[in-house]
Structure formats: C-alpha cells, structure tokens
Short mmCIF file of C-alpha atoms and ligand atoms in Angstrom, two decimals:
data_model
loop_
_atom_site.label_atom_id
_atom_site.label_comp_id
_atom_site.label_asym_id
_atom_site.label_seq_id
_atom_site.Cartn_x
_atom_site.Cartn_y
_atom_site.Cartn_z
CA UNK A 1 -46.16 48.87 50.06
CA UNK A 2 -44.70 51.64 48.18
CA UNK A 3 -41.63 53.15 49.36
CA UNK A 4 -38.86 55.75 48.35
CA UNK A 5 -35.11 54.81 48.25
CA UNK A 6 -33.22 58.32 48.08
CA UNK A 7 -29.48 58.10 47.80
CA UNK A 8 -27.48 61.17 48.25
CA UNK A 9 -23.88 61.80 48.64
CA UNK A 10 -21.84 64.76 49.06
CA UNK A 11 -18.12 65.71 50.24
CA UNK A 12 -18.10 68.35 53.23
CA UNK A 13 -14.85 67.22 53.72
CA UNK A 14 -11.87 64.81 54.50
CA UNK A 15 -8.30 64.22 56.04
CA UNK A 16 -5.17 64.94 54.51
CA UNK A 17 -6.45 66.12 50.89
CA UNK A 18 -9.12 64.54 49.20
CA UNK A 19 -8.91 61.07 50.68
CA UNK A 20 -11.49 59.95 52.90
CA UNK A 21 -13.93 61.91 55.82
CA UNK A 22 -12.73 61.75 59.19
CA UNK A 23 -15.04 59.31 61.95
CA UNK A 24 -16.81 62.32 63.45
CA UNK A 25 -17.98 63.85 60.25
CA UNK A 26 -19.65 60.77 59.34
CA UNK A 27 -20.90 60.33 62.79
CA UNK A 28 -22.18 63.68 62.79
CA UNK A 29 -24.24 63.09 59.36
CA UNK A 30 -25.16 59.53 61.02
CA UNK A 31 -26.35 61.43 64.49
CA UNK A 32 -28.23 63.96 62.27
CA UNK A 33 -30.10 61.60 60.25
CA UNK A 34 -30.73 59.10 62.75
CA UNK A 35 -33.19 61.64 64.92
CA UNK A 36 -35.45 61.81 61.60
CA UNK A 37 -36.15 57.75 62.00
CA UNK A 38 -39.77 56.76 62.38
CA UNK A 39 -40.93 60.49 61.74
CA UNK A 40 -39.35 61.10 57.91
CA UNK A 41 -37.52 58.10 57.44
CA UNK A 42 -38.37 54.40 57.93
CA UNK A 43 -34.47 53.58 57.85
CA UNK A 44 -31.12 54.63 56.34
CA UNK A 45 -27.06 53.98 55.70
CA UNK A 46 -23.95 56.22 56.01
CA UNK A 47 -21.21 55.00 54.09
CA UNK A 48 -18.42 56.91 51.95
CA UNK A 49 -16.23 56.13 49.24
CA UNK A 50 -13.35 58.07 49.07
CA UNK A 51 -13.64 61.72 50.51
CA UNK A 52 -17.49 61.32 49.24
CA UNK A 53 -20.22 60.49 52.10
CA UNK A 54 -23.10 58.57 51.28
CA UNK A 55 -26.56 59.25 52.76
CA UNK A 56 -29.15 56.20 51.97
CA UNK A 57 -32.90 56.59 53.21
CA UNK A 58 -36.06 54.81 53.17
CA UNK A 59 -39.16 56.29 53.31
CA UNK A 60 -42.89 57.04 51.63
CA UNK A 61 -42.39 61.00 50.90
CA UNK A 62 -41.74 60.09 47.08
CA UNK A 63 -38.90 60.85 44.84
CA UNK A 64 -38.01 64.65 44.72
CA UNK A 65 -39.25 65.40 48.42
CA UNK A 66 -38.46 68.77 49.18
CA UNK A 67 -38.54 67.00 53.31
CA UNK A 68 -36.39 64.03 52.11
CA UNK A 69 -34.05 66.70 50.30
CA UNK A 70 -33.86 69.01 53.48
CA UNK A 71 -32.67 66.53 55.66
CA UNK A 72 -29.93 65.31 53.84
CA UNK A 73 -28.68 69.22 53.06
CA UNK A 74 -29.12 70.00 56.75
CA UNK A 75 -27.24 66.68 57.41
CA UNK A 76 -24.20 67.93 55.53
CA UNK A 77 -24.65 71.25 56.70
CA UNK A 78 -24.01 69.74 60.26
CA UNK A 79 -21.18 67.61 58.90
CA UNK A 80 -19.61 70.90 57.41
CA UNK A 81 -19.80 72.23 61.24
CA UNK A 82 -17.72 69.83 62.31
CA UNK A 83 -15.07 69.50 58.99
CA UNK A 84 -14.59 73.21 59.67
CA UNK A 85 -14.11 72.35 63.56
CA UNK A 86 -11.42 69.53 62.33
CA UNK A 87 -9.53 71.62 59.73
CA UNK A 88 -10.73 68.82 57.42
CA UNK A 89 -9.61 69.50 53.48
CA UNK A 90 -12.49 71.05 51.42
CA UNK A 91 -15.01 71.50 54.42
CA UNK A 92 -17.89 71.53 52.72
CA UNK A 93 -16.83 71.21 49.04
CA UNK A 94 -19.75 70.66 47.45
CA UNK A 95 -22.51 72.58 49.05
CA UNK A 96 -22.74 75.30 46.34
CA UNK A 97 -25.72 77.18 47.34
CA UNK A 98 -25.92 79.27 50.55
CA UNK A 99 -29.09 78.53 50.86
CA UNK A 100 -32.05 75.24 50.49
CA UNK A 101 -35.05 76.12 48.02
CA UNK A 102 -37.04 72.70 47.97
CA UNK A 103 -35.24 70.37 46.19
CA UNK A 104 -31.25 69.53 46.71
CA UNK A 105 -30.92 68.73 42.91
CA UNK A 106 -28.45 71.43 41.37
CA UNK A 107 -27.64 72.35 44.55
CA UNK A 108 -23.89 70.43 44.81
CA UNK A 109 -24.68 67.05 46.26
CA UNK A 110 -25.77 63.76 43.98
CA UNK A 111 -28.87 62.50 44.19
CA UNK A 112 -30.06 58.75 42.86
CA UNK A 113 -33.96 58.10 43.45
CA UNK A 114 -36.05 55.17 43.23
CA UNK A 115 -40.42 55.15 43.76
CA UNK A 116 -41.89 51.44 44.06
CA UNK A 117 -43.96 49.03 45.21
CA UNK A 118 -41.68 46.66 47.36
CA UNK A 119 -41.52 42.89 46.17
CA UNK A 120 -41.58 40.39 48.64
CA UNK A 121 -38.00 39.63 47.91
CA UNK A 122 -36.45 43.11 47.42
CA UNK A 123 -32.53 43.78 46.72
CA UNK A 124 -30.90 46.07 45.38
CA UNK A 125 -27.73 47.93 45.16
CA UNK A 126 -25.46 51.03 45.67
CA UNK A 127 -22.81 51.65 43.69
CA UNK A 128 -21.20 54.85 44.40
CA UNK A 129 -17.85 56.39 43.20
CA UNK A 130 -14.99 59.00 43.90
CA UNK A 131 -12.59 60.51 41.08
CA UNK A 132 -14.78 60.18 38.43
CA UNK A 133 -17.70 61.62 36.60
CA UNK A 134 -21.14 59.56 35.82
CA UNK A 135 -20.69 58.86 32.71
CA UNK A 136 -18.23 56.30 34.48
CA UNK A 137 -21.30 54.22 34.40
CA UNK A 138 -22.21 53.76 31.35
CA UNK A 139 -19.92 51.26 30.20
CA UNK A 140 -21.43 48.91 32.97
CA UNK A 141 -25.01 49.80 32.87
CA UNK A 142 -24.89 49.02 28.86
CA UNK A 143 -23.14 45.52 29.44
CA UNK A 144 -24.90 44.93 32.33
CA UNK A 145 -28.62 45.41 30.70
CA UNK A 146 -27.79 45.13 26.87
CA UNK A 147 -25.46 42.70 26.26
CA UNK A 148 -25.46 38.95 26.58
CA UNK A 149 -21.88 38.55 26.92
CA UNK A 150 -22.13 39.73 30.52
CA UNK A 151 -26.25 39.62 31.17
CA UNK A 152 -27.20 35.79 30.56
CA UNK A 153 -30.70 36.77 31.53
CA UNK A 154 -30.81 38.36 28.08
CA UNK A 155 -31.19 34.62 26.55
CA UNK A 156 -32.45 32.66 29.98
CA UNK A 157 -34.85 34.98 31.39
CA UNK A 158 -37.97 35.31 29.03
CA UNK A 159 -38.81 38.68 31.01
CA UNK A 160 -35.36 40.44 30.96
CA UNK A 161 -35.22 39.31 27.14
CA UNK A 162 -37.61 41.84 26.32
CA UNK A 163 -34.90 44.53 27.07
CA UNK A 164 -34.84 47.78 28.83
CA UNK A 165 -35.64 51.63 28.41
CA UNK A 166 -32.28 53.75 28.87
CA UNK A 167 -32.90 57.63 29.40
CA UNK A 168 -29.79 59.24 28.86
CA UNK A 169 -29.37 62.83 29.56
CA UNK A 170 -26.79 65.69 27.86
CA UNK A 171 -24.97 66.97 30.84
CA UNK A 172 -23.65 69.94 28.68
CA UNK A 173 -26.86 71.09 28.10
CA UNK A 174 -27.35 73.47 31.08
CA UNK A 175 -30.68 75.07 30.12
CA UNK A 176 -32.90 72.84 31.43
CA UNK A 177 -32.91 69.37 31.04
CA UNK A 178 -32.06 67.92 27.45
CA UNK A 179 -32.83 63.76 27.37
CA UNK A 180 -33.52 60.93 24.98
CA UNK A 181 -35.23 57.56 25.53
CA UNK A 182 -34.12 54.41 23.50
CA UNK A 183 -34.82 51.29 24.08
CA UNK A 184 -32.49 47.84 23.52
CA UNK A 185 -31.90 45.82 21.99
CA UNK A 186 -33.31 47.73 18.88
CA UNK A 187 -31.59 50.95 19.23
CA UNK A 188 -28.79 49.83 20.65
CA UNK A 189 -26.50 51.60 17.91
CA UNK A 190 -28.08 54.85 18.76
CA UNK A 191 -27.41 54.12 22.55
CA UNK A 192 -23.63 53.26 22.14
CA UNK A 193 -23.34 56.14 19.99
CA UNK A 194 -23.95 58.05 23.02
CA UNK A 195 -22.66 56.49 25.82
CA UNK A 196 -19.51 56.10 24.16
CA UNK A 197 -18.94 60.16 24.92
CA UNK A 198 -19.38 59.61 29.26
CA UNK A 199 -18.66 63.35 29.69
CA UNK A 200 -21.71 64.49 28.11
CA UNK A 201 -23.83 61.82 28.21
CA UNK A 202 -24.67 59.98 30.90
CA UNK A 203 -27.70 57.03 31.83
CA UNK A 204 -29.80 58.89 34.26
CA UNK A 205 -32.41 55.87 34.53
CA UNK A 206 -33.40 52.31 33.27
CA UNK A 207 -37.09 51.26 33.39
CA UNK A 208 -37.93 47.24 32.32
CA UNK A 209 -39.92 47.05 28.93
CA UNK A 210 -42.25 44.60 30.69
CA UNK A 211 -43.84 46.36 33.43
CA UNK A 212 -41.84 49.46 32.77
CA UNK A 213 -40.37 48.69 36.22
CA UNK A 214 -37.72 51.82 37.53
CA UNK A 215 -34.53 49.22 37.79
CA UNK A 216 -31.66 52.35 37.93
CA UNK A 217 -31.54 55.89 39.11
CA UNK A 218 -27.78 57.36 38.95
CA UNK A 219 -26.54 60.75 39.80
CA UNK A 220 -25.63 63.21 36.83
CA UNK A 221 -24.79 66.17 38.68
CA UNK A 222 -22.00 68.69 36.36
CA UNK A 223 -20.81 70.73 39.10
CA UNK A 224 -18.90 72.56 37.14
CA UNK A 225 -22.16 73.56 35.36
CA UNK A 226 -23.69 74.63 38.53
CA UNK A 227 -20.44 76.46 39.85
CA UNK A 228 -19.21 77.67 36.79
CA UNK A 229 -15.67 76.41 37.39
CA UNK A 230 -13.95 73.42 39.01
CA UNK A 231 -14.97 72.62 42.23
CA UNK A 232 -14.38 68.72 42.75
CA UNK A 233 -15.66 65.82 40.44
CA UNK A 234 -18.78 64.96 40.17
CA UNK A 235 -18.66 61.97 41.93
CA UNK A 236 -21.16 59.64 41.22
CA UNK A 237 -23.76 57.61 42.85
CA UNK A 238 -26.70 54.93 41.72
CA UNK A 239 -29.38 52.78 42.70
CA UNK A 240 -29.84 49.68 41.35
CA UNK A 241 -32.82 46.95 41.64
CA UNK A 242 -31.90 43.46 40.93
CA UNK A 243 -32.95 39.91 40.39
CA UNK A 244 -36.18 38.77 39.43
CA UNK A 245 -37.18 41.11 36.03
CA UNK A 246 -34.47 42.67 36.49
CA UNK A 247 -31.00 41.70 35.94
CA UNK A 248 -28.53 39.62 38.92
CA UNK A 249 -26.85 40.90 41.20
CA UNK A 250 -24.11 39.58 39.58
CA UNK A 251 -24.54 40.34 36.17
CA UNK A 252 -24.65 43.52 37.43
CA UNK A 253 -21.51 43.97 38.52
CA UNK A 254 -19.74 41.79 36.02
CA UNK A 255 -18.22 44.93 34.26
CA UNK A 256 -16.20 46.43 36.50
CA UNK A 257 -13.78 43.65 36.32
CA UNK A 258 -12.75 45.73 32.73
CA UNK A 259 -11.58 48.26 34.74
CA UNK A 260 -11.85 50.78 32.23
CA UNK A 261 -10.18 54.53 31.56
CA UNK A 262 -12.41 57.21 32.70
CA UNK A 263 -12.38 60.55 34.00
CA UNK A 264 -11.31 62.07 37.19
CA UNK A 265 -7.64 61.21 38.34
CA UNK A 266 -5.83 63.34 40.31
CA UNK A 267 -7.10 66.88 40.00
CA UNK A 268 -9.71 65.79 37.90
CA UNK A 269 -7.94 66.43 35.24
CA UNK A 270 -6.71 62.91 34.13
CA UNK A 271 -7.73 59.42 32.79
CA UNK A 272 -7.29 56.36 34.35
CA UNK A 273 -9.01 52.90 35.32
CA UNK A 274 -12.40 52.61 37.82
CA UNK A 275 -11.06 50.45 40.03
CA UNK A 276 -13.81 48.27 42.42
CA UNK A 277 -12.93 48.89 45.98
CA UNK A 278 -14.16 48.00 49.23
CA UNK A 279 -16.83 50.52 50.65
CA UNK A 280 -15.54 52.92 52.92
CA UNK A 281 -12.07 52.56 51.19
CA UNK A 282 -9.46 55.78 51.00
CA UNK A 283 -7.93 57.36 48.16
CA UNK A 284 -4.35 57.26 47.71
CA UNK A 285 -2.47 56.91 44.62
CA UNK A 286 -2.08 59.77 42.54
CA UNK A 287 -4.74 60.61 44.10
CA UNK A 288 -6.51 57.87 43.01
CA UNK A 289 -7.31 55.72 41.48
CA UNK A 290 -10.78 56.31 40.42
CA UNK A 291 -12.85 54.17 42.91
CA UNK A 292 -16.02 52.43 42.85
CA UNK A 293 -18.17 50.84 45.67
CA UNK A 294 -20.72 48.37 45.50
CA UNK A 295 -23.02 47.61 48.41
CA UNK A 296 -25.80 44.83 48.47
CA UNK A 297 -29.36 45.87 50.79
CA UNK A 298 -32.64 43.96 50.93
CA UNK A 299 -35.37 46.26 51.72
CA UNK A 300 -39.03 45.37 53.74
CA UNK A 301 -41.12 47.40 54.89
CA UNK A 302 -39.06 50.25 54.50
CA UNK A 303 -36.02 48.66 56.32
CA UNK A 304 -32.89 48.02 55.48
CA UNK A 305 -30.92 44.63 55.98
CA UNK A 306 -27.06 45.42 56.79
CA UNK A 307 -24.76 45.96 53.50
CA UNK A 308 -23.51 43.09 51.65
CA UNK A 309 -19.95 44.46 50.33
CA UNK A 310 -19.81 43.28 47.36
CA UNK A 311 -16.30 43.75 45.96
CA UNK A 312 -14.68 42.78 49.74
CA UNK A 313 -14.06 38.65 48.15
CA UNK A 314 -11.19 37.06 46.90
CA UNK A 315 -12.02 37.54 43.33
CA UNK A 316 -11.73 41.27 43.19
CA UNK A 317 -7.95 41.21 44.61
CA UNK A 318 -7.15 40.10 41.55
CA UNK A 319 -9.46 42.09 39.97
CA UNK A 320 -7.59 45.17 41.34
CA UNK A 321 -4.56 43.52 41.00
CA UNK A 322 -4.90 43.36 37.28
CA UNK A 323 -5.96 47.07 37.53
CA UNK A 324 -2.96 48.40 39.09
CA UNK A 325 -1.08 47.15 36.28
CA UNK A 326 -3.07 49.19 34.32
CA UNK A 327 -3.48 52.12 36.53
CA UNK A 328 0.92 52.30 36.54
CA UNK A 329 0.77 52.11 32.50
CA UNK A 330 -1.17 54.42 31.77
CA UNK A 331 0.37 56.91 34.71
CA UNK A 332 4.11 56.00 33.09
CA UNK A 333 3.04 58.48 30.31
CA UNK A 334 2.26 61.41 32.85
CA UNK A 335 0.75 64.34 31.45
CA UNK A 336 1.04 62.73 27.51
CA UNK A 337 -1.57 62.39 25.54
CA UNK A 338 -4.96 59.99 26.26
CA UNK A 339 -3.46 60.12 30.50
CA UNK A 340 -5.01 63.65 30.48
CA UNK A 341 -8.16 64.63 29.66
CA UNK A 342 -8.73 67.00 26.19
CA UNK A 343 -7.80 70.79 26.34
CA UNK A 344 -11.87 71.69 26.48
CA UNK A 345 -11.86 69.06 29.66
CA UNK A 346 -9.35 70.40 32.09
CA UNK A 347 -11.21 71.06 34.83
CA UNK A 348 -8.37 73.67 36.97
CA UNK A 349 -8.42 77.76 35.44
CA UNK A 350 -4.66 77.13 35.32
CA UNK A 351 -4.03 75.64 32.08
CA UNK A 352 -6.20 78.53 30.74
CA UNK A 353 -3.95 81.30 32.35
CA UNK A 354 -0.86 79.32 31.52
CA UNK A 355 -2.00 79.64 27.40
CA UNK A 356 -3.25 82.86 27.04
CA UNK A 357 0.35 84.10 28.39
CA UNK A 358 1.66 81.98 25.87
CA UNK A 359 -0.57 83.25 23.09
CA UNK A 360 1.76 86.99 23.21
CA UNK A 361 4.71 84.49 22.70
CA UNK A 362 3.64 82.45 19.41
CA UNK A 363 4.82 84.41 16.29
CA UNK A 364 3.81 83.89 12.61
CA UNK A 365 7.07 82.70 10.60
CA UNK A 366 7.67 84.54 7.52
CA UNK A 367 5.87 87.73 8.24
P1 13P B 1 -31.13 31.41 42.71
O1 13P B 1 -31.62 30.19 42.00
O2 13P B 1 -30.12 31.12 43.83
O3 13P B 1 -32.23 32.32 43.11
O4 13P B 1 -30.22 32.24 41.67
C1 13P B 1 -30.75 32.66 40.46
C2 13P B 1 -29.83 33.68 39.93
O5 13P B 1 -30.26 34.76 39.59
C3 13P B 1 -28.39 33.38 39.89
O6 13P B 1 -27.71 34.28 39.09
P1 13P B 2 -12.83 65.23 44.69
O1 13P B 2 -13.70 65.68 43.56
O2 13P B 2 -13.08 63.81 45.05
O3 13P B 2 -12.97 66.15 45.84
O4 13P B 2 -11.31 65.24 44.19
C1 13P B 2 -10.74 66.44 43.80
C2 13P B 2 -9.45 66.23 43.11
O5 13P B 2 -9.29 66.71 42.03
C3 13P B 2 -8.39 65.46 43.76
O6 13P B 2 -7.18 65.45 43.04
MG1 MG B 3 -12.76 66.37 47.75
MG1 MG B 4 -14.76 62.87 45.82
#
C-alpha cells in the first residue's frame, strides 16, 4: 500500500515568551485535525517541541497535496484563534501569508514529506527541533548515513554499504530552488564541504542507492527569506525511515549525544549546543537551549502505533548532563566571539540600527 507521511509544524503561539504552546492550542489543532480522519487522513500526531507544534498525518493524497497542505494551515489558523483568545506570545508567529494558494511550502510553517510503499515492518521517526535552523541536521544525518564510526550497517549490512544519495539545497538562494545531488561514500568530500556551512546548506532528502528508497525528508524553510526580516527560527522538522535498508533506529540517533554548537539561542541570534530532549519538553534557559525531539512510530495501513520517545531513558540524562556543561561554557563568554552568530547572521534589525549610528561617529586618524 502506498501511503503519504506529511509532517508539518508551525508556532501560532506559546506561554510566557517563546517556551512551549498552552493545552488548548494544541487541543484545538488536535480537535481540528481529528474531524479530517477517515475522509483526508488515515491517522495523525500532535506533539510540540518547544513553542513549535507538530502536525503528523497519514494518508494517500501524495506528497505536496494542496488538501493535505490546507488542513494543516486551517489547523493553525484555528490554533491562532485561540492563542489570540489566550494572549499567548507570538499568536500566530509563523503564518506569513494572509492567505492559502495550494501548497503551504513558503508559506511560514515546515514541512517534511515522505511517498512509499509501506513494508510489512514499517518505522520510522520524527525528529523535530526548536531554537535552531536545519542545517542543525546535518551533522547527524552525515554520521548517521556516511560514516562507520556511528552507522555499523556501513560494514554489516551488504545493502546499506552501498551508501546513500544526499540532496542538499542552498537556502540563500531565494530564486527558486538551487540543489545538488552527491552520493557517499564517493563524494563524501564534496558533501562535508557543504554541510559544514548549516546556514546555507542544508540536507533536504536522502534516497538509498539500492532501490533509491526516500529514507529522509527534513524541513528547510528560511523564514527570514520568505519574510524578509526576522520573524522566529526556522525551526526544524524531519522524517526519517529506519531499519531494514535503511539505517537503525539507533544509529540514527547516535549523534546527538555530540551535542554540537549550532544556531538559534536566545533571539536567534546565538550559538550553542542541540541538546536531545524529551518530546513535548519547554524551553527555558537563555531561552534555550536549542532542543531536539525524537519520536519512534510504526506505520500499517496508514495508522500510526503510539510514539516511542526516544530520548525519555536513562542514557540521555547524562547525555544532557554532559551538555549543560557545555551549554554554561560557551554562555560564560556572552555576546564574545563564536557565542554569537557572524555580523551577516544576526537575525534582529537592531544591531543594524545600532551601527549605522555609529558609522557618523568613526573618524579617519590623521586626516
Ligand atoms: P534485531 O535483530 O532485534 O532486529 O536488531 C537488528 C538491529 O538493527 C539492531 O541494531
Ligand atoms: P522561536 O523561533 O522558537 O519562536 O524563538 C524566537 C527567539 O528568538 C527566542 O529567543
Ligand atoms: Mg516563538
Ligand atoms: Mg520555535
């Protein structure tokens, strides 16, 4: 059976700041969605991470379904309704267009899209993430497909040995859509000498080089290109099929025990480490730190088992332990340096104002 997962998030909204949605925003988005099951959807999941909500559906419409799109924007619409009825922070922060047009891509919200056949034994993930950008995961996605000190299958699975096809997209490019296939492990150089830059170039999707199975679909929404100026991160989201041909579950999520520096911190303006957090966690810290979520599904049929949390065991305490000694390094420099992000980066007007009344000031010596 072929089916569509479609994984969409948005923030329309949260309590006290940019820290998490209140109950009856997501049970409005939940109430919304739920009257489209067994007419649009076969199934779906409301989640959030942070101030982000996460809308996950099953269906047959097919990727890029302007139906598929239209209920998730009308779902946030109604969610906006009731963050404006709350007071909540940022009501409806990144809904950028007034109006829908067919498909919810540039629109504000993220969107991560997977077409298949369903295996018999299907799982897969969602990994979604607030205070960041998504080039946040391509540190992961490269260890977690390329590299055999964190994918074993590389060496003990003949199929995933064969390697995968990354298409990585420019996110600065805003006139239309600028991308590049490679594939590893042969042009893995190339790769890394993209994905080391996560602002502008982020995975958008892995396919197997066996069956040229679609294995990842992640978000790579620029709001900033779509608004023009700073409006909220671009907080990611991404689908992920595992086991079998494709990497473990495990393997999988292997890297994000680095915890390493990326964009987003407090007012999106700063650097510090992804930190792997229960779903449905807060935001708090500075606030921060930037937050990932990993949820396990199986899929048949078109529906959905219940959600595996992934990073809710004993091992990722530690893991975040480790992180917040990190996290309070890197914030003991403050605004110095590598804990903010480059002039060209800084996401508030601000900074910009701030200089160019400065500019008057600086005088040539000597003349
Ligand atoms: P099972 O033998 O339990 O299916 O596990 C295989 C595997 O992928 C473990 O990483
Ligand atoms: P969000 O993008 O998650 O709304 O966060 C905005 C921000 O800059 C908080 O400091
Ligand atoms: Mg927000
Ligand atoms: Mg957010």
């Amino acid at each position: 059976m072929k089916i569509t997962l479609s994984a969409i998030k948005a923030d329309i909204g949260s309590i006290g700041g940019h820290i998490i949605p209140s109950d009856d925003l997501l049970m409005e988005v939940e109430d919304y969605i739920d009257k489209a099951v067994g007419d649009l959807i076969f199934d779906y999941f409301i989640g959030n991470i942070g101030d982000d909500i996460t809308i996950l559906l099953s269906h047959e419409l097919g990727s890029n379904s302007e139906k598929i799109h239209r209920l998730a924007w009308d779902a946030f619409l109604a969610g906006t309704e009731i963050a404006k009825e709350q007071g909540l922070y940022g009501a409806g922060q990144d809904l950028l267009s007034d109006s829908f047009s067919g498909n919810i891509c540039g629109l504000g919200p993220g969107i991560a899209e997977i077409t298949f056949d369903e295996r018999e034994n299907e799982s897969f993930l969602l990994i979604a993430a607030d205070k960041t950008e998504p080039g946040a995961f391509n540190l992961p996605l490269y260890l977690g497909f390329a590299d055999p000190m964190y994918n074993s299958g590389l060496i003990l699975a003949p199929a995933i040995g064969k390697g995968f096809s990354f298409t990585v997209i420019d996110v600065s490019h805003t006139e239309g859509d600028r991308v590049i296939e490679l594939v590893t492990p042969e042009e893995v150089y190339d790769l890394v000498a993209l994905l080391r830059d996560n602002g502008r170039f982020v995975v958008e999707s892995i396919h197997t080089r066996t069956t040229g199975a679609h294995t990842v679909a992640c978000s790579t929404t620029r709001l900033r290109n779509i608004a023009g100026k700073y409006v909220g991160k671009d907080d990611p989201i991404m689908l992920i099929r595992t086991q079998k041909d494709f990497p473990a579950t495990g393997e999988i999520i292997a890297p994000y025990e680095i915890g390493h520096i990326v964009a987003g911190f407090m007012r999106g303006s700063h650097t510090g480490p992804l930190m792997p957090v229960r779903a449905g966690s807060g935001i708090s810290f500075f606030d921060g730190p930037p937050s990932v979520s990993c949820l396990a599904f199986c899929v048949h049929n078109g529906i959905l088992t219940e959600p595996s949390d992934l990073f809710d065991h004993p091992y990722w305490d530690w893991v975040r332990n480790n992180i917040c000694v990190k996290t309070h390094e890197i914030r003991r420099q403050g605004f110095s340096g590598a804990a903010m992000l480059p002039y060209s980066d800084l996401e508030y007007g601000g900074i910009t104002v701030r200089m160019e009344q400065l500019e008057n000031k600086f005088k040539i010596r000597g003349r």
